[in-house]
Coordinates of C-alpha atoms and ligand atoms in Angstrom, one line a residue:
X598 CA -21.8 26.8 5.1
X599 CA -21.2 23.4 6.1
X600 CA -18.2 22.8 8.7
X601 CA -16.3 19.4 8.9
X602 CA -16.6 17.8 12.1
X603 CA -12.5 17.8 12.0
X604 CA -12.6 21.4 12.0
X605 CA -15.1 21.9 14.3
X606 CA -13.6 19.2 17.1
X607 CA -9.9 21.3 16.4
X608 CA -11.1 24.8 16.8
X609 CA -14.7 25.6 16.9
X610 CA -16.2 27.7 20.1
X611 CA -19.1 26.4 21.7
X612 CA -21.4 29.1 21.4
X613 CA -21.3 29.1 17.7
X614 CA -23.6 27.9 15.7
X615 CA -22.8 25.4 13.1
X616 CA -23.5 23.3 9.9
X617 CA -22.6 19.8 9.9
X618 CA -23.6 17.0 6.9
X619 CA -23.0 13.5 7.9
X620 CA -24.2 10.3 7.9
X621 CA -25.7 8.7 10.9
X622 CA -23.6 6.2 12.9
X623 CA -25.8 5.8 15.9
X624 CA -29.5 7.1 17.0
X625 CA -30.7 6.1 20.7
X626 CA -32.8 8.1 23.2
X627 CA -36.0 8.4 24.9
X628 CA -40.0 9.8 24.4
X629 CA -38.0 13.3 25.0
X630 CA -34.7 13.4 23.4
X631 CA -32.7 12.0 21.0
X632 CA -28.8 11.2 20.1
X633 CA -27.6 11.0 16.8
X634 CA -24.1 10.6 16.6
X635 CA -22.9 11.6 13.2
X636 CA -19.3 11.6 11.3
X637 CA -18.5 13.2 8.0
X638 CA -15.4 10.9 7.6
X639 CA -12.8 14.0 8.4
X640 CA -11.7 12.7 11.5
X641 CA -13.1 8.5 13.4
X642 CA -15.1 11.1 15.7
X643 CA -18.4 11.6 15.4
X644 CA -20.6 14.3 16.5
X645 CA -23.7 14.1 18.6
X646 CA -26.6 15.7 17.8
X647 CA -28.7 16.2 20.8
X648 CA -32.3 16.4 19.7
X649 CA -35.2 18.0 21.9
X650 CA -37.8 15.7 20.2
X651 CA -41.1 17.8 21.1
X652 CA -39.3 20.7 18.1
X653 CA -39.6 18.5 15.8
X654 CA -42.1 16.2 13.7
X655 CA -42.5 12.3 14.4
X656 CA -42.0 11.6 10.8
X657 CA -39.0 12.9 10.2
X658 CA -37.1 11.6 13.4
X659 CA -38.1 8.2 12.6
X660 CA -36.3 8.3 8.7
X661 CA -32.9 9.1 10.8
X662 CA -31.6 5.4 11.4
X663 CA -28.1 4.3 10.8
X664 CA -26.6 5.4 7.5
X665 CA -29.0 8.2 6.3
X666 CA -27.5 11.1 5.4
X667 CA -28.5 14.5 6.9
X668 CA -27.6 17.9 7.6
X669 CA -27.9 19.5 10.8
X670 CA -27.6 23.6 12.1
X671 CA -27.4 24.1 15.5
X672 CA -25.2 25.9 18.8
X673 CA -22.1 23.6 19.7
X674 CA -22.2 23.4 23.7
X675 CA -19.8 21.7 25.8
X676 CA -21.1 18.1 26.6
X677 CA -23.2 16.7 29.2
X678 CA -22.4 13.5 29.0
X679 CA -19.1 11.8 29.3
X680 CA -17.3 10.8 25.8
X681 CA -17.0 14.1 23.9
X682 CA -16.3 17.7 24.8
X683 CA -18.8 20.0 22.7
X684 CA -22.3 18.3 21.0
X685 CA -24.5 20.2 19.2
X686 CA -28.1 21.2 20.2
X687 CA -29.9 21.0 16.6
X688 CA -32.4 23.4 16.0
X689 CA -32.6 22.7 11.9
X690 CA -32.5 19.1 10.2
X691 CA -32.8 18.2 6.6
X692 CA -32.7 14.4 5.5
X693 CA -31.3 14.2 2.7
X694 CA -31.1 10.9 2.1
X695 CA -32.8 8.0 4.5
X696 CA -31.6 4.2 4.7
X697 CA -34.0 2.1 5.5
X698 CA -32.3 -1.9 5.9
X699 CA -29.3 -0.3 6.0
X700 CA -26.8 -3.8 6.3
X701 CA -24.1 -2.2 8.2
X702 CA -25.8 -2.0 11.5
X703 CA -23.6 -0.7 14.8
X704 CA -20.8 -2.9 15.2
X705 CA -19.1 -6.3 15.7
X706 CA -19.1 -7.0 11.6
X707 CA -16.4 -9.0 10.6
X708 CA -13.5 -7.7 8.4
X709 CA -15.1 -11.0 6.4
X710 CA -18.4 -9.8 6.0
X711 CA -17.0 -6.0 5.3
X712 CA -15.6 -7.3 2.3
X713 CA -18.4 -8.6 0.8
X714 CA -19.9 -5.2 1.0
X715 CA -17.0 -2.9 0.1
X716 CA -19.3 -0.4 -1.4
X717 CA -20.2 0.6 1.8
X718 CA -17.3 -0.2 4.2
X719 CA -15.7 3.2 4.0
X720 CA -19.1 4.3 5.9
X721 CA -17.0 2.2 9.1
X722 CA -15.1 3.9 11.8
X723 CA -12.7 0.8 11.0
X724 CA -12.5 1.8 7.4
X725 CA -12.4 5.3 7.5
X726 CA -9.4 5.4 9.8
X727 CA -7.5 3.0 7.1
X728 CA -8.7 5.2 4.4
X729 CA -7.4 8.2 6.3
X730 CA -4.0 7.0 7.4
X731 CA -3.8 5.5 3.7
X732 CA -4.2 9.1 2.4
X733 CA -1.7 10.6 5.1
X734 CA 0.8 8.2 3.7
X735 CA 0.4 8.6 0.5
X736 CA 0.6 12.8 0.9
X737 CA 4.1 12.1 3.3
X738 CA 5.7 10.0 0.6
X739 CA 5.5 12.9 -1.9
X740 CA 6.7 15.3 0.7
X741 CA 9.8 12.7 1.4
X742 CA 10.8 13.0 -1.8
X743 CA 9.9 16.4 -2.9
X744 CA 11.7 17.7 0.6
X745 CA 15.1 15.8 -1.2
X746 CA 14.5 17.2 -4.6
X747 CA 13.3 13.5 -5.9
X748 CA 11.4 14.0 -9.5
X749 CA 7.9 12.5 -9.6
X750 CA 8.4 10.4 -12.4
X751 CA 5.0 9.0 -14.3
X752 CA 5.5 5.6 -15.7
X753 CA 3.3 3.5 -17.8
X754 CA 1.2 1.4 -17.0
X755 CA 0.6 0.0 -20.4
X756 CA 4.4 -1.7 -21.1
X757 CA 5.5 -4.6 -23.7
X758 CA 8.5 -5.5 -21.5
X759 CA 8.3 -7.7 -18.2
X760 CA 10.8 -5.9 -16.0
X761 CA 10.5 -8.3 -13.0
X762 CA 11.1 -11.5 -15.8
X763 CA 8.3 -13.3 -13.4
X764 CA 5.7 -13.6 -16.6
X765 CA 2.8 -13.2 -13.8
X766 CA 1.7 -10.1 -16.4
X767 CA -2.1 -9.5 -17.6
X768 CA -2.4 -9.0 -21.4
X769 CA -3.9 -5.7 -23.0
X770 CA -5.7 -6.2 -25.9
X771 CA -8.5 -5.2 -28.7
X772 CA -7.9 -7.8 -30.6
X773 CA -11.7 -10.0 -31.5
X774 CA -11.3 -13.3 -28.2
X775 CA -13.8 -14.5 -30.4
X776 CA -12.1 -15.0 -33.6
X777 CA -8.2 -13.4 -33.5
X778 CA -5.8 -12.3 -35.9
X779 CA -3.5 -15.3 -36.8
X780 CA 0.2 -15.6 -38.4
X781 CA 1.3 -18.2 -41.0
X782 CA 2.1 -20.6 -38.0
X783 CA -1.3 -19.8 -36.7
X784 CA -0.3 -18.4 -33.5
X785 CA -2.6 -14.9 -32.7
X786 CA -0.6 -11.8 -34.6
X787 CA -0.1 -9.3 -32.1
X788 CA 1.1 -7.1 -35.0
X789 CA -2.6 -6.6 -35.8
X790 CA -3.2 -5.8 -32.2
X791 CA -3.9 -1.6 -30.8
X792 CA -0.2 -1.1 -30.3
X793 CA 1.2 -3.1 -33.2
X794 CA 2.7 -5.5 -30.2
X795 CA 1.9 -7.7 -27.6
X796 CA 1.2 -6.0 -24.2
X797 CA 0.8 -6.1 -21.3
X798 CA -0.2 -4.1 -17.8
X799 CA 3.3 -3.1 -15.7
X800 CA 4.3 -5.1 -12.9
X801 CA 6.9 -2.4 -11.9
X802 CA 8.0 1.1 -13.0
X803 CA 11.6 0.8 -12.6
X804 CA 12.9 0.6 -16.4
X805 CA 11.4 3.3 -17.2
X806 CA 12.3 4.6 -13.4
X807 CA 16.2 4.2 -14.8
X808 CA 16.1 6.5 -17.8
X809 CA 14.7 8.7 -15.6
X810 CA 17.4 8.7 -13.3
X811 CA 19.7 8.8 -15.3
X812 CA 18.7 12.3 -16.8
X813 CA 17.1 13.5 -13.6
X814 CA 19.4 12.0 -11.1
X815 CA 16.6 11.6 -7.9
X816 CA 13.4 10.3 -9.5
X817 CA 10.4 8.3 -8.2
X818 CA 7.5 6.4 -9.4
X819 CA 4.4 6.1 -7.4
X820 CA 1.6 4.6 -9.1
X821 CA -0.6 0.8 -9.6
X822 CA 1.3 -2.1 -10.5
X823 CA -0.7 -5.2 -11.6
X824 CA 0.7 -9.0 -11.1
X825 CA -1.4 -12.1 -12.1
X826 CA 0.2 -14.4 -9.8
X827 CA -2.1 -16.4 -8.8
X828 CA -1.1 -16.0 -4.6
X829 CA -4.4 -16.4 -2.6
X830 CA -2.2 -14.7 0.4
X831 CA -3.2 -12.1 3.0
X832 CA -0.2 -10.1 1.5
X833 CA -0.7 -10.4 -1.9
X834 CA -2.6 -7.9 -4.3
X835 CA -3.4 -8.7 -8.1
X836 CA -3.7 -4.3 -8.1
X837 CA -1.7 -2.8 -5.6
X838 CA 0.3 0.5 -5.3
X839 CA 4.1 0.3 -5.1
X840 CA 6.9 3.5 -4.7
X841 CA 9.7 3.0 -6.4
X842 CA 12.5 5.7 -6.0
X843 CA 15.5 5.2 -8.6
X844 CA 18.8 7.1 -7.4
X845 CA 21.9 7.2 -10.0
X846 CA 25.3 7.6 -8.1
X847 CA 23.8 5.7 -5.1
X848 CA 25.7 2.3 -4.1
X849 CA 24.0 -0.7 -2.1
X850 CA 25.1 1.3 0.9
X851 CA 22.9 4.4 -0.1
X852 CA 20.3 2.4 -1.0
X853 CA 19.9 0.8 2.1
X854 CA 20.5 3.7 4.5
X855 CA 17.4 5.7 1.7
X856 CA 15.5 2.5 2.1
X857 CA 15.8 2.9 6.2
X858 CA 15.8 6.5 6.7
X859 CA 12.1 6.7 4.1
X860 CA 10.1 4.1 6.2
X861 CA 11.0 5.5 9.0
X862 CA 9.8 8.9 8.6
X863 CA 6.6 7.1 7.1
X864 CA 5.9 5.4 10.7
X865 CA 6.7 9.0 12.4
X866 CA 4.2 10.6 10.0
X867 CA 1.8 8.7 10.8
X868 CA 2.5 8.2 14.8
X869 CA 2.4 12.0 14.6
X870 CA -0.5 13.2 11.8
X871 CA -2.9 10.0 12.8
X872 CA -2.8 9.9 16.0
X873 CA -6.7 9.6 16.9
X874 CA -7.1 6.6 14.0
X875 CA -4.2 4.6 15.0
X876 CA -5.5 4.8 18.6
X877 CA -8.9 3.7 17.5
X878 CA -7.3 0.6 15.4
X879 CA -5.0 -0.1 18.6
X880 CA -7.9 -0.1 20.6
X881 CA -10.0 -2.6 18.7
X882 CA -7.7 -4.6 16.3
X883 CA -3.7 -4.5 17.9
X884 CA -2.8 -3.5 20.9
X885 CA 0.9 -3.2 21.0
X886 CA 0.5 -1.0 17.1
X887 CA 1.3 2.4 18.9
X888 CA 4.1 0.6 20.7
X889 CA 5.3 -1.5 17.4
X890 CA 5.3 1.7 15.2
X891 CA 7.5 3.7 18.4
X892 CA 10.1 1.1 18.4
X893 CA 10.5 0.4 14.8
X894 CA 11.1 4.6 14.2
X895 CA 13.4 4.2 16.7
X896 CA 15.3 0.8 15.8
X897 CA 18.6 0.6 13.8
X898 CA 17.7 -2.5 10.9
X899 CA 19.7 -5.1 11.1
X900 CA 22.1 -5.5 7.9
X901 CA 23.2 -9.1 7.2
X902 CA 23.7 -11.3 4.1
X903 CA 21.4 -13.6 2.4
X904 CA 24.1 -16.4 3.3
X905 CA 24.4 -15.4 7.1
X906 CA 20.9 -15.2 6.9
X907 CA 20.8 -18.9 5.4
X908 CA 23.3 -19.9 8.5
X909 CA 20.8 -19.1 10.9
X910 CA 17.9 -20.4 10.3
X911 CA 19.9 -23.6 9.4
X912 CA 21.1 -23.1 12.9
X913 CA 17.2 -22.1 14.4
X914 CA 16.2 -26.1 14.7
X915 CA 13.0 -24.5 13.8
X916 CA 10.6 -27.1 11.7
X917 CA 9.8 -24.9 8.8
X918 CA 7.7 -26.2 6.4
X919 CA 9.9 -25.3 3.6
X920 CA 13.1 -26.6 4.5
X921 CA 16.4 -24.1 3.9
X922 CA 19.1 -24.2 2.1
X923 CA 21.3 -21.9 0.8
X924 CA 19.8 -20.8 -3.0
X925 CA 15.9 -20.9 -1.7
X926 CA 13.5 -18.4 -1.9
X927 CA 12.7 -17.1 1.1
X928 CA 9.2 -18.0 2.1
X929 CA 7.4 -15.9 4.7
X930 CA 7.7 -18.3 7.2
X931 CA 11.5 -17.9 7.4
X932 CA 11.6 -14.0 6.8
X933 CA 9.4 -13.5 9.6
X934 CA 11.7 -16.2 11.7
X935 CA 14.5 -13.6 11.4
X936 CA 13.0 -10.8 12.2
X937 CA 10.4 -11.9 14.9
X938 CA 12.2 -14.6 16.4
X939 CA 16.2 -14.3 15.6
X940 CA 16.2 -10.6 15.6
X941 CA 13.1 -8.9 16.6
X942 CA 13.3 -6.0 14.5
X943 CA 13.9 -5.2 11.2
X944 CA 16.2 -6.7 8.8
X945 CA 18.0 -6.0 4.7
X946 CA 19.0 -8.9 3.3
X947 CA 21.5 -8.2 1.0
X948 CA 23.4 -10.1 -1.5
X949 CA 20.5 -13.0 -2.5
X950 CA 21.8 -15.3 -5.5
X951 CA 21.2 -14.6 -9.2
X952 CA 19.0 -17.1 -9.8
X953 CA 16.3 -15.7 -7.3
X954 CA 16.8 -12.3 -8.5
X955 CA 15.7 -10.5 -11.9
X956 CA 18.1 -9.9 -14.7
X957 CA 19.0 -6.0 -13.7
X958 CA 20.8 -6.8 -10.4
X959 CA 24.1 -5.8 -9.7
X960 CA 26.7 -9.0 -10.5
X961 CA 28.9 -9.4 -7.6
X962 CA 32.4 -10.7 -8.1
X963 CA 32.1 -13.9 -6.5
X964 CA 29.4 -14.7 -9.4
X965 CA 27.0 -16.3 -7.6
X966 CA 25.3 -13.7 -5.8
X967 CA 24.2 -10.2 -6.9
X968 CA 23.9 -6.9 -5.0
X969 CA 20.0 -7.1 -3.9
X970 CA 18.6 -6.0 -1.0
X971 CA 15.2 -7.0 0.7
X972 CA 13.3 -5.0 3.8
X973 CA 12.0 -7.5 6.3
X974 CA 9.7 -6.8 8.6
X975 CA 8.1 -8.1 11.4
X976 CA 4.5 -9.5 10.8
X977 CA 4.7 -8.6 6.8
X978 CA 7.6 -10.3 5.8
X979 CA 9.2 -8.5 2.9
X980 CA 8.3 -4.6 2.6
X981 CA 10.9 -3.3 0.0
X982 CA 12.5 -5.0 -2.6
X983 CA 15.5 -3.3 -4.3
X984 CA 18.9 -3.2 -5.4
X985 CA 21.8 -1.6 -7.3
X986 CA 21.6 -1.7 -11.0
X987 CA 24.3 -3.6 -13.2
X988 CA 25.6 -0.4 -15.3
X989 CA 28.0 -2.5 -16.9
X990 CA 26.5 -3.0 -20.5
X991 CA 28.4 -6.4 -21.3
X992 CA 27.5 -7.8 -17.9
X993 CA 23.8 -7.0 -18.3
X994 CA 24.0 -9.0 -21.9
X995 CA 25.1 -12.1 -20.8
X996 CA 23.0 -12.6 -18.0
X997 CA 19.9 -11.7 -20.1
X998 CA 21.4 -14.0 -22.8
X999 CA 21.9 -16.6 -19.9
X1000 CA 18.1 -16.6 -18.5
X1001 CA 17.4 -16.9 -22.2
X1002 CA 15.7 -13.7 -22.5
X1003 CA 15.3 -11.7 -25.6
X1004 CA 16.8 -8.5 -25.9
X1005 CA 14.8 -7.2 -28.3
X1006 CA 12.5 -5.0 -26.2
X1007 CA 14.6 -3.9 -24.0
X1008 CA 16.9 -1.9 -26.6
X1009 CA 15.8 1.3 -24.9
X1010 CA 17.0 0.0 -21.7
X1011 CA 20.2 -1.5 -22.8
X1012 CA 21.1 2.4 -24.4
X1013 CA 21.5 3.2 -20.4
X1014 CA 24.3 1.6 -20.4
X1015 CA 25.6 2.9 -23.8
X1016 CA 25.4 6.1 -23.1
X1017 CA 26.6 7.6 -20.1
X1018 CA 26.3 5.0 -17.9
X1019 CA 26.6 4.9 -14.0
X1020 CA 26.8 3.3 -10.7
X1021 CA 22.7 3.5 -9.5
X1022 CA 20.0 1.6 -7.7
X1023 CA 16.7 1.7 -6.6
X1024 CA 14.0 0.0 -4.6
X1025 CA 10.0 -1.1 -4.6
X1026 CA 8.0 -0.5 -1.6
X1027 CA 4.8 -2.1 -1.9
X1028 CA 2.2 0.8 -0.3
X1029 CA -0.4 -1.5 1.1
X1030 CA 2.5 -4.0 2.8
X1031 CA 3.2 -0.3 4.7
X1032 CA -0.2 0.2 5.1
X1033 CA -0.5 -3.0 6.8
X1034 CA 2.6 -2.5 9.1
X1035 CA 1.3 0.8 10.1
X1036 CA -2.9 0.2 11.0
X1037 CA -1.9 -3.1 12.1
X1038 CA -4.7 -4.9 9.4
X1039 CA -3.9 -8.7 9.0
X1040 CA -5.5 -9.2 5.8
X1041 CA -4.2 -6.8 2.8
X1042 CA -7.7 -6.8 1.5
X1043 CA -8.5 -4.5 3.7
X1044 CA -5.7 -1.7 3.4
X1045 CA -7.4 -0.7 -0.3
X1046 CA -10.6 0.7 -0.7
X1047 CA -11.2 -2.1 -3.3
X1048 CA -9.0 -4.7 -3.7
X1049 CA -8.4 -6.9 -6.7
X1050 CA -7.3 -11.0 -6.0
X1051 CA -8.2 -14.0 -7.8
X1052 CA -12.0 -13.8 -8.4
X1053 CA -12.8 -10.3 -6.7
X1054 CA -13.0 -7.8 -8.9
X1055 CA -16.8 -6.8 -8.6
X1056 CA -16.4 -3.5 -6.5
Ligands
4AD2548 O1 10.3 -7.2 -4.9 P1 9.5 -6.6 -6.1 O2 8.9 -7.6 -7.0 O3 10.5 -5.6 -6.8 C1 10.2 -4.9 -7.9 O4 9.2 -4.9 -8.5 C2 11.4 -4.0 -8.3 N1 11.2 -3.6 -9.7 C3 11.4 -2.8 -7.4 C4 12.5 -1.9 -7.6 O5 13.7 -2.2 -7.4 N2 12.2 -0.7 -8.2 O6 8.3 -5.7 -5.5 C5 8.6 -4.6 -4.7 C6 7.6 -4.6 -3.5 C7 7.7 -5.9 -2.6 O7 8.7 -5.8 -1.7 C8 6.3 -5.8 -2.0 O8 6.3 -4.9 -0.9 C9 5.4 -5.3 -3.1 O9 6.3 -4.6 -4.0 N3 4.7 -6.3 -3.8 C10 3.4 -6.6 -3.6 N4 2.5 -6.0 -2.8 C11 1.2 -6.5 -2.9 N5 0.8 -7.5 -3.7 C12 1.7 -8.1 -4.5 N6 1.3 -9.1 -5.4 C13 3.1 -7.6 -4.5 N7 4.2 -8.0 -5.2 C14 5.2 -7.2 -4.7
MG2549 MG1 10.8 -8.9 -4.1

């Protein structure tokens, strides 16, 4: 019976003997013994093996290098040397699997070079703790919702309509690239194509995330999201994961203080369930992450308006390279102004204008602006995007007549409204701009065991 290292570090006598199966970080020693430090990926910690080389044969202790896999029995005894409590004195080791020119040697890779080989980089202490924490977070955001009877809503990922109106969507087809289907104006005829239609991967859950609130009440969507902008940015994903809870009944207000009160518990999750990876990622990539995550948990967000927001950084002096004014998009550059510089902590935007925002948005009387709200945060820039829905059925016409939109596939939508509409809203958190808050990661390439940008897809 195998133990996990995990289990065996938590609660395992020394005394005992144990089963361990791992792959080798480390081997180093002398003519008489040997140390192999080995991990299972259940916890960054490894395991050493303390090896009495006269038991065993020559051969086999020269196949153990860095990254063969092997299983060892022996009695866990409290350590001699400094660095662990128990080790384990092997008496019985199979190789099952040896790696000779194994490329990820003991350290000092660069996150660069790690990428080229993302096959392997989960085989890191680096990686393993992301991969970890990434799982932790993933299994608290179910038990957020779940705890407040939120309905884990599956959306599809296969969608004819572009909720986001950005057109950065990648086609789905079967049609013949070679030699397509083509109408009497010689365009290609979708009609022929698998779902009679064009289509298209999803670039958000949240129509669909509306029906479902609007029978369920409290629903969420967890799941991939695919954009084909072509952003060659450390925060941008052409895959990525996003969470997007739709609430009916809730106001901008509710939103917000949902918005707040769900990151927040994420951060204490993970300062309280990850505790040994987020010290091993302080210790070698951010040293203030343990002290960034505390404060945040802790910190009320600042609220303020897109047009106070506007005022400021008119105000700042500061020579941005886009310059402001009010009706920009916000770059990152002056996102990360407010909330490092003006405010240093977190900031919702609210109330951005229309023509910024996507067609569902809330109007707001003064008819310029409409009831969005965006999470800021320090060193990502925008974490959540949201706001509450416009349930009034006439309002949401005109402005999808006004961006010149066609209403046609979004009939099923538009029956929201016609039947038993209601006050509601939502938000998008994208899962990897978390993941990058919380292990303190620069590059969003390496928050996902295999990321997809422009030219990468090979993994
Ligand atoms: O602001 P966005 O585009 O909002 C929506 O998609 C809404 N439908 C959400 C909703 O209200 N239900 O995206 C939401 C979040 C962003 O704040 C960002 O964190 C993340 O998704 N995101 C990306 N993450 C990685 N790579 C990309 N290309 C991303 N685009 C958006
Ligand atoms: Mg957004």
């Amino acid at each position: 019976m195998r133990t996990k290292i995990a289990d065996i570090l938590k609660n395992t006598a020394t005394g005992t003997e144990v089963t361990v199966k791992g792959w080798v970080r480390t081997k180093r020693g002398n003519k008489n013994i040997a140390f192999i430090a080995l991990n299972d990926g259940s916890t960054i910690h490894s395991l050493q093996l303390v090896v009495d080389v006269a038991a065993f044969a020559e051969e086999q202790l020269k196949r153990i290098a860095t990254g063969a896999c092997l299983r060892a029995t022996g009695l866990l005894v409290a350590s001699q040397g400094g660095g662990q409590a128990v080790e384990m004195q092997a008496r019985e080791i199979e190789i099952y699997g040896a790696a000779d020119d194994f490329p990820l040697q003991k350290k000092g890779h660069t996150l660069e070079f790690l990428r080229e080989i993302a096959h392997l980089r989960p085989r890191t202490n680096t990686f393993g703790a992301v991969l970890r924490i990434r799982h932790a977070m993933a299994y608290a955001i179910h038990h957020y919702f779940n705890e407040r009877g939120f309905i884990y809503l599956h959306t599809p990922l296969i969608t004819a309509s572009d909720a986001e109106g950005a057109g950065a969507m990648f086609r789905v087809t079967t049609l013949d690239m070679q030699n397509p289907p083509r109408n009497d104006r010689q365009e290609i005829d979708f009609t022929k194509d698998f779902f009679g239609r064009a289509t298209c991967l999803t670039v958000s859950g949240q129509l669909e995330g509306e029906l479902g609130a609007m029978a369920l009440g409290d629903i969420y969507t967890f799941g991939p999201t695919f954009r084909a902008e072509n952003s060659n940015t450390p925060r941008h994903l052409a895959e990525f994961w996003m969470i997007e809870p739709e609430m009916a009944f809730y106001d901008i207000t509710d939103n917000m203080n949902l918005a707040e009160d769900f990151i927040k518990y994420l951060i204490g999750y993970a300062l309280e369930h990850c505790t040994d990876d987020l010290r091993f990622l302080s210790q070698h990539y951010d040293k203030e992450l343990i002290d960034r995550l505390e404060s945040v948990a802790q910190t009320d967000f600042v609220r303020l308006t897109y047009t106070e927001g506007i005022d400021i950084l008119r105000q700042s002096g500061q020579p941005f390279e886009f310059p402001v004014a009010w009706g920009i998009d916000l770059q990152s550059e002056h996102e990360r102004y407010l909330v490092e510089r003006h405010f240093q902590k977190p900031v919702i935007l609210t109330d951005y204008p229309k023509e910024i925002k996507a067609f569902y948005m809330k109007q707001n009387a003064d008819g310029r602006t409409v009831r969005a709200m965006d999470v800021l945060f320090p060193k990502i820039g925008e974490i959540i995007g949201g706001s509450q829905r416009e349930e009034n059925l006439e309002k949401l016409r005109a402005r999808i007549a006004e961006l010149g939109m066609s209403d046609e596939n979004l009939w099923w939508y538009l029956d929201t409204r016609r039947f038993g509409t209601a006050e509601h809203s939502g938000f998008g958190m994208g899962f990897e701009r978390l993941l990058l808050f919380v292990t303190g990661m620069v590059n969003i390439r390496d928050v996902i065991p295999f990321p997809r940008t422009p030219n990468n897809a090979e993994f």
